[in-house]
Coordinates of C-alpha atoms and ligand atoms in Angstrom, one line a residue:
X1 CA 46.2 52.6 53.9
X2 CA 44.0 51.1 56.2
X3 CA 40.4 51.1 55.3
X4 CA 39.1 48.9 58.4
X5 CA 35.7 49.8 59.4
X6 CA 35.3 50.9 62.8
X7 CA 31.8 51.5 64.1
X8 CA 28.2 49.9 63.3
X9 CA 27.3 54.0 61.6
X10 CA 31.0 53.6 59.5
X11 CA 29.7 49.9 58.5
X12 CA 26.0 50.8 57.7
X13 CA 27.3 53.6 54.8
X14 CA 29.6 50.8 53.5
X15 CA 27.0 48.6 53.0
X16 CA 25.0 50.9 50.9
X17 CA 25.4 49.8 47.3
X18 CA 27.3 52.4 45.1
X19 CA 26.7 51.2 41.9
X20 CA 23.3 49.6 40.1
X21 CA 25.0 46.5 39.8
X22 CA 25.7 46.1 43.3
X23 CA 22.0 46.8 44.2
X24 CA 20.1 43.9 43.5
X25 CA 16.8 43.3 42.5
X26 CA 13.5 45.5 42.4
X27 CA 14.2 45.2 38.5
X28 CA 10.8 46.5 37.9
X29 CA 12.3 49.9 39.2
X30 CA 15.7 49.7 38.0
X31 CA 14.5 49.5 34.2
X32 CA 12.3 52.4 34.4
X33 CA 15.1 54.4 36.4
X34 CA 17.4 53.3 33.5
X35 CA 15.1 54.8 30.6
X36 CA 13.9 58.0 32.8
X37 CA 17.6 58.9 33.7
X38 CA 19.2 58.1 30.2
X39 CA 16.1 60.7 28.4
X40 CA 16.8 63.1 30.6
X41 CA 20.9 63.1 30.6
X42 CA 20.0 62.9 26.5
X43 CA 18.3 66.0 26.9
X44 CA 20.2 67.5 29.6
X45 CA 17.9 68.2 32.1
X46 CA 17.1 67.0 35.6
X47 CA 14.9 64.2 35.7
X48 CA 11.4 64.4 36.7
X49 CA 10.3 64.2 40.6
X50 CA 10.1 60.7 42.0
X51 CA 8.2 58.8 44.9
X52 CA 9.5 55.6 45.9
X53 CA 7.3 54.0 49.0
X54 CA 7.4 50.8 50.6
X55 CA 8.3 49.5 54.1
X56 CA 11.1 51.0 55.9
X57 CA 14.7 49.7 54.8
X58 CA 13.4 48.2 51.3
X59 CA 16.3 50.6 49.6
X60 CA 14.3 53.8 49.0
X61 CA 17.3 56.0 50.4
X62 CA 19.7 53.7 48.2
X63 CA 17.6 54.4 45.4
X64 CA 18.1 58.2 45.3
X65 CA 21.6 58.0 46.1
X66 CA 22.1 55.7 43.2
X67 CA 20.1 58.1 40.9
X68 CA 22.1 61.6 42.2
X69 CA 25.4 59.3 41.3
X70 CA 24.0 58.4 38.0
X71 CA 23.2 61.7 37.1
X72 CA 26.8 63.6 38.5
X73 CA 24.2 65.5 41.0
X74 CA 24.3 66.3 44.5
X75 CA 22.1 65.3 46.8
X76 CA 20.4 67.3 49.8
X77 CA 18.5 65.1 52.3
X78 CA 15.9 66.2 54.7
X79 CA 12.3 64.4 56.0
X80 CA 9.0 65.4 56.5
X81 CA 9.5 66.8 60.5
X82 CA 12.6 68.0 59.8
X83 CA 11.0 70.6 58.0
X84 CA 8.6 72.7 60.1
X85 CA 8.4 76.0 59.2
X86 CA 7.3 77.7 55.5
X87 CA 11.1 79.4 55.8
X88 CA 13.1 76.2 56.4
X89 CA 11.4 75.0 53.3
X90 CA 11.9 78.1 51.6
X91 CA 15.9 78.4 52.4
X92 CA 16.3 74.8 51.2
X93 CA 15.0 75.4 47.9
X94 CA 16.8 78.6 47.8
X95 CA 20.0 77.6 48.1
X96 CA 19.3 74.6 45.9
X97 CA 22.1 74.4 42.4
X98 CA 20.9 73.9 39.1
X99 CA 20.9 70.1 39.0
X100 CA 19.9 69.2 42.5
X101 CA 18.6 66.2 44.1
X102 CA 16.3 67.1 47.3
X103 CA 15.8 63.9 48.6
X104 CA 12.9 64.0 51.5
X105 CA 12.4 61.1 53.4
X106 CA 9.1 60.2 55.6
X107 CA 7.4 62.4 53.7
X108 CA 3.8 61.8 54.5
X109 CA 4.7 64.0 57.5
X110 CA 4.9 67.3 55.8
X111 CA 2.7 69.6 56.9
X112 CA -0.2 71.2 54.9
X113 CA 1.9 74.5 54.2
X114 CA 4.8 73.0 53.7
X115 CA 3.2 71.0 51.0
X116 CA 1.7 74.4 49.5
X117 CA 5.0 75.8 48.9
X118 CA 6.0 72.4 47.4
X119 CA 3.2 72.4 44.8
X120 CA 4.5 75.5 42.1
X121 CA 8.0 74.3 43.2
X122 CA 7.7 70.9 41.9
X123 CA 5.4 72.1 38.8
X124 CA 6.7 75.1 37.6
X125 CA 9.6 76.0 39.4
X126 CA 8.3 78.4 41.1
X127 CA 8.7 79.6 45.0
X128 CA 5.7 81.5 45.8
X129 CA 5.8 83.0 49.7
X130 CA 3.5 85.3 51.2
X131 CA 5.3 88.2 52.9
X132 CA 3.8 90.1 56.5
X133 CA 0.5 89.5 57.8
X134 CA -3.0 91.2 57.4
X135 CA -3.7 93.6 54.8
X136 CA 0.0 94.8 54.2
X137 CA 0.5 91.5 53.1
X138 CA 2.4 90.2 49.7
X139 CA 2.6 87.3 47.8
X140 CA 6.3 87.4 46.0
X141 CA 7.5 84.5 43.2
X142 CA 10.9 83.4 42.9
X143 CA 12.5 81.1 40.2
X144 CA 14.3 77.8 41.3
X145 CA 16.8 76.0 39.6
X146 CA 15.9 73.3 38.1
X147 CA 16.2 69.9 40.7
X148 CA 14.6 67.0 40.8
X149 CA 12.6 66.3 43.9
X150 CA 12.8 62.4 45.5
X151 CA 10.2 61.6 48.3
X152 CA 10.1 58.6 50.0
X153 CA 7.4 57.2 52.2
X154 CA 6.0 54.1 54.1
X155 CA 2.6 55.2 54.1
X156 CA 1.7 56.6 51.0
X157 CA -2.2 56.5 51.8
X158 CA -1.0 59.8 53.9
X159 CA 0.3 61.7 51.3
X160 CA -2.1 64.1 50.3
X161 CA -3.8 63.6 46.6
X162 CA -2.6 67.3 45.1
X163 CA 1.2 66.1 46.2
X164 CA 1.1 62.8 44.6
X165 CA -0.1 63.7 41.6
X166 CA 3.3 65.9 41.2
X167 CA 5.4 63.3 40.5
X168 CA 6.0 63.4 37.1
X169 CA 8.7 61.1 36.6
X170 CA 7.0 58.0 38.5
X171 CA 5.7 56.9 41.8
X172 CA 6.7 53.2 42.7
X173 CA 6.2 50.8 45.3
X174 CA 9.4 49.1 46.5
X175 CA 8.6 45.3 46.8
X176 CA 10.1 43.1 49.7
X177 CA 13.1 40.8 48.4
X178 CA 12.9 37.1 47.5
X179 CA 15.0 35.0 49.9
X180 CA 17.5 34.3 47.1
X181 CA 18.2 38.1 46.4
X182 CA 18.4 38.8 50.1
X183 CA 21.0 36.0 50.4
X184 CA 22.9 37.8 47.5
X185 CA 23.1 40.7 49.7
X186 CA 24.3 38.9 53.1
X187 CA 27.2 37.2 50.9
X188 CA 28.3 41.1 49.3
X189 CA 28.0 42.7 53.2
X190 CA 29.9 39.5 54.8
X191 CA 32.7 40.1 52.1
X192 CA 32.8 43.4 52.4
X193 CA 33.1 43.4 56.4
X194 CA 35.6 40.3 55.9
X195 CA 33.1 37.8 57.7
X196 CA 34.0 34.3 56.7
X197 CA 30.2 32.9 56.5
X198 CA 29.2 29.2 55.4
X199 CA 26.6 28.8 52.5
X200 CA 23.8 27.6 55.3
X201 CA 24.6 30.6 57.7
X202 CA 24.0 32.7 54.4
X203 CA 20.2 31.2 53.5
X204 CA 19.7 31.1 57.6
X205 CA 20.3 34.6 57.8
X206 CA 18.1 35.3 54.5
X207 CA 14.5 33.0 55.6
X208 CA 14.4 35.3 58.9
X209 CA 15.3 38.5 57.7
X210 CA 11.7 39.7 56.6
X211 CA 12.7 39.5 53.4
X212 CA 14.3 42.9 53.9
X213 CA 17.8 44.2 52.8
X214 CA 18.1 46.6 56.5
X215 CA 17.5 43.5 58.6
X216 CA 19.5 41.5 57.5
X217 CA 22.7 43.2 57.5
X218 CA 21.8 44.0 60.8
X219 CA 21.1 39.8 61.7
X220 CA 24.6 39.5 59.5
X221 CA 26.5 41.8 62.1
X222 CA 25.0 40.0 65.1
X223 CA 25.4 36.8 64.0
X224 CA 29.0 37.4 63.6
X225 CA 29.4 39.2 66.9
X226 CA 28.4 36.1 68.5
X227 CA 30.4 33.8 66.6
X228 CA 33.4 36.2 67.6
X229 CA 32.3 35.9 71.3
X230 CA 31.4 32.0 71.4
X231 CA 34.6 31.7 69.3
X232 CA 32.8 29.9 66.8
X233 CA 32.4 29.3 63.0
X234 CA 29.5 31.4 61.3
X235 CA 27.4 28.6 60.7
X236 CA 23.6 27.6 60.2
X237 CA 23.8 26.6 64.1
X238 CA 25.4 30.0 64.7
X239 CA 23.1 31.9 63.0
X240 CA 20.4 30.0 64.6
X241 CA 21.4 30.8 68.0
X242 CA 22.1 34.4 67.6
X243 CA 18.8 34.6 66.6
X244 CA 17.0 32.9 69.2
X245 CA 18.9 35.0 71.8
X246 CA 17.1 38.2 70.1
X247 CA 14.0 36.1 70.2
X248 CA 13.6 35.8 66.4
X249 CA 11.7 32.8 65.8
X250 CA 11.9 30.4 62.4
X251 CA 9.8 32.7 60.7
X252 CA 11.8 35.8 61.0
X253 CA 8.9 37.1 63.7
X254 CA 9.8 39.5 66.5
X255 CA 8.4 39.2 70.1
X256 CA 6.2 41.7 68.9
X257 CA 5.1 40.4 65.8
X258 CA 4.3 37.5 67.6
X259 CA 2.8 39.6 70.6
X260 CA 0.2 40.9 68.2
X261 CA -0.9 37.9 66.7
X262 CA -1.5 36.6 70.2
X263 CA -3.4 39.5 71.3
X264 CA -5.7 39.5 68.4
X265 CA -6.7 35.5 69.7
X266 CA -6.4 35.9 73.2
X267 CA -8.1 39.5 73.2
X268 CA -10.4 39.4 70.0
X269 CA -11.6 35.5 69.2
X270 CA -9.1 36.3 66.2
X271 CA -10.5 39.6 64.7
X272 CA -11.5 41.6 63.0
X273 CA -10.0 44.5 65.4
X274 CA -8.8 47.7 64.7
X275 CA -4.9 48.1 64.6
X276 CA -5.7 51.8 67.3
X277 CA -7.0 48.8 69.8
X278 CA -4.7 46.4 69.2
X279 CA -1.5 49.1 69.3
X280 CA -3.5 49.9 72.8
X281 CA -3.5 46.8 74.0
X282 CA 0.4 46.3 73.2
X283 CA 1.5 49.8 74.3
X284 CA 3.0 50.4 71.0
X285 CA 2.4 53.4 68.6
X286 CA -0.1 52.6 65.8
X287 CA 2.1 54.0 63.3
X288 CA 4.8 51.0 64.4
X289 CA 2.7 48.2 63.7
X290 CA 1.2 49.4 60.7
X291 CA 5.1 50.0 58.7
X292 CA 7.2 47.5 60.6
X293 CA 4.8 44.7 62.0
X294 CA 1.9 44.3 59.8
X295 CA 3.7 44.4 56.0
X296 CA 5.3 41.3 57.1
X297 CA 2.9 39.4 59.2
X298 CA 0.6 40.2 55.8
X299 CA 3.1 38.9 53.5
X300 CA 3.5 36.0 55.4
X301 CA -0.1 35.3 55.3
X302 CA -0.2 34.9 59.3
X303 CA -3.0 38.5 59.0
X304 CA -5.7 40.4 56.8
X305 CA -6.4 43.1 56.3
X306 CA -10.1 43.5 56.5
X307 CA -12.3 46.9 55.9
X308 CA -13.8 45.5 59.5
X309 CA -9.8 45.6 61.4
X310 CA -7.2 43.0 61.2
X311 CA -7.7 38.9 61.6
X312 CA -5.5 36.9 61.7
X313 CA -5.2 33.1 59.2
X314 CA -5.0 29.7 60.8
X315 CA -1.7 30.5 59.6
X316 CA -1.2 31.9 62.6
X317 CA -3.0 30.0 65.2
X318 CA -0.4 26.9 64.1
X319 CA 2.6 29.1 63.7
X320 CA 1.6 30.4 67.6
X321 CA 0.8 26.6 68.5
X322 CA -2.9 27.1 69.2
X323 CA -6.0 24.6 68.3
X324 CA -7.6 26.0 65.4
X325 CA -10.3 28.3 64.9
X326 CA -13.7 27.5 64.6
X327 CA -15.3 28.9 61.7
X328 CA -17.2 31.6 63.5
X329 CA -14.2 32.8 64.8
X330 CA -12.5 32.5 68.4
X331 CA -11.0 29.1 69.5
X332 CA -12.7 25.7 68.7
X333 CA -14.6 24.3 71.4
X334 CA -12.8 21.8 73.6
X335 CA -14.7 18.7 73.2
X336 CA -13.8 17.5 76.6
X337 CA -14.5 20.9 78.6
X338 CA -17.8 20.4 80.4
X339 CA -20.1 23.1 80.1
X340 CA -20.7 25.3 82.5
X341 CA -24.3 26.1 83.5
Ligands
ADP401 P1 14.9 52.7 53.1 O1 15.3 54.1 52.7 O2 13.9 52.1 52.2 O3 14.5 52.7 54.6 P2 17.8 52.2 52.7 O4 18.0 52.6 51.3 O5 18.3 53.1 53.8 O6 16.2 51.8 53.0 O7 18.4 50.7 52.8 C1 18.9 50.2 54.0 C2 20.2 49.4 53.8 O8 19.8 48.2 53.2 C3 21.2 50.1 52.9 O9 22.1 50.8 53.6 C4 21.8 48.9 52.2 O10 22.9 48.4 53.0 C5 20.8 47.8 52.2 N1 20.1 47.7 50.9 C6 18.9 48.3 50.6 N2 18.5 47.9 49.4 C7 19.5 47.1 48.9 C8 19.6 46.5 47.6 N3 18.7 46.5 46.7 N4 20.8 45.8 47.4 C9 21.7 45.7 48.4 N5 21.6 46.3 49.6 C10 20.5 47.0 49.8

């Protein structure tokens, strides 16, 4: 039989770890999983409702996949805007069987009244809808089966309080990967797509992925698309030129991480600035530079987060090639410029 992948959606699913040994790291999460899942298959019951949050492609999906395996469940997927009405909420949990996984991702974009119908659902089983308008109108309750409800977010400061508190069975913050771990997860995808790699084409690929599992599978399948083309061994060299051409730099920065930075100097003496302006001044949507862009330039240490807006580090001014900043902010004076009167 042959089992060669075909297209980039055929290779992404392959990718996905099927197994808690093949998904490496956040061991923080995996040994509460471990003891939440193993009480609750003790006692024969679903496990409690879950939050994972964290920056997009961290393994939050993986994570609930993982879990419906563990347990024998199936899982239903949805996200926040997919469901927009109080019946296409209702109908999912209907037709929900006892055991159930309801994984929701993007959550912090469910609306208000979705998240009403949520609440008894999550706490007591309950689905409580209001039927008609007006006067003739009438609240009716039905039981649920039990499930276990998995949301998934990047911006858990949007998730309302009341829906927060309703995950009994944990809420936790995927962390970005160590370069090691990530190069862990380039060697298993390069094996398992049959890419002969070298060792250095490994740890290239792992210092510019932004220390994120999503990225750098996707550097790993570009990289070896143009060492197919150029005819060429997958290589440190390789790697580094594949990345250039999509104008990653040696820091793993996009032109539009790098596009911010510069805007907050050339713009903004630096910060602080608020990230509505600076999305503004890029043409970008605000919600773009505060999951993709501004995790990573933080983690970096190239931006702060200040309760004034963002500045960015003399980090940054090096990394971008600029004179330092003077202490008030803004570029140093040039000691050579004459001043004009
Ligand atoms: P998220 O839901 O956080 O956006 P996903 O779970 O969809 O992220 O992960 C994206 C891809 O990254 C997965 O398909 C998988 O190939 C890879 N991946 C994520 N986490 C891990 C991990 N811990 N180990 C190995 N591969 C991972």
């Amino acid at each position: 039989m042959s089992s060669k992948p075909e297209n980039e959606y055929y290779l992404d699913s392959s990718l996905r770890p099927s197994t808690w040994e093949e998904y490496i790291g956040q061991d923080h999460i995996k040994a509460n999983l471990h003891i939440l899942l193993s009480a609750a298959r003790e006692r024969a019951h679903p496990p409690e409702h879950l939050l994972f949050y964290g920056p997009p492609g961290l393994g939050k999906t993986t994570l609930a996949y993982l879990i419906a395996h563990e347990m024998g469940a199936q899982i239903k997927t949805t996200s926040g805007p997919a469901i927009e009405k109080v019946g296409d909420v209702a109908s999912i949990l209907t037709n929900l069987s006892p055991g159930d996984i309801l994984f929701i991702d993007e959550a912090h974009r469910l609306n208000k009244l979705i998240e009403e119908v949520l609440y008894p659902a999550m706490e007591s089983g309950m689905l409580n809808i209001i039927i008609g308008k007006g006067p003739g109108a009438r609240s009716i309750q039905l039981p649920l089966p039990p499930f276990t409800l998995i949301a998934a977010t990047t911006r858990i400061s949007l998730l309302s309080a009341p829906l927060r508190s309703r995950f009994g069975g944990g809420t936790f913050r995927l962390e970005f990967y160590s370069e090691e771990e990530i190069g862990l997860i380039v060697e298993r995808s390069a094996h398992i797509l049959s890419v002969p790699i070298e060792e250095s084409a490994i740890a290239e690929i792992a210092r510019r992925s932004r220390f994120t599992p999503r990225i750098a599978n996707q550097y790993l399948k570009r990289a070896r698309d143009f060492a197919q083309v150029k005819q060429r061994p997958l290589n440190r060299g390789t790697v580094r030129e594949a990345l250039t051409l999509l104008e990653i730099d040696e820091l793993g920065l996009s032109s539009v991480d790098r596009h911010i930075l510069s805007i907050i100097i050339d713009k903004f003496h630096g910060g602080p600035v608020g990230v509505g302006t600076i999305a503004t001044a890029l043409s970008e949507e605000e919600s773009t530079i505060e999951d993709i862009n501004e995790p990573y330039l933080i983690q970096l240490g190239l931006l702060e987060r200040t309760p004034r807006g963002r500045t960015v580090t003399p980090l940054a001014y090096e990394h971008l090639g600029y004179p330092p900043a003077s202490p008030a902010g803004g570029l140093a004076a040039d000691p050579h410029q004459k001043t004009l009167l």
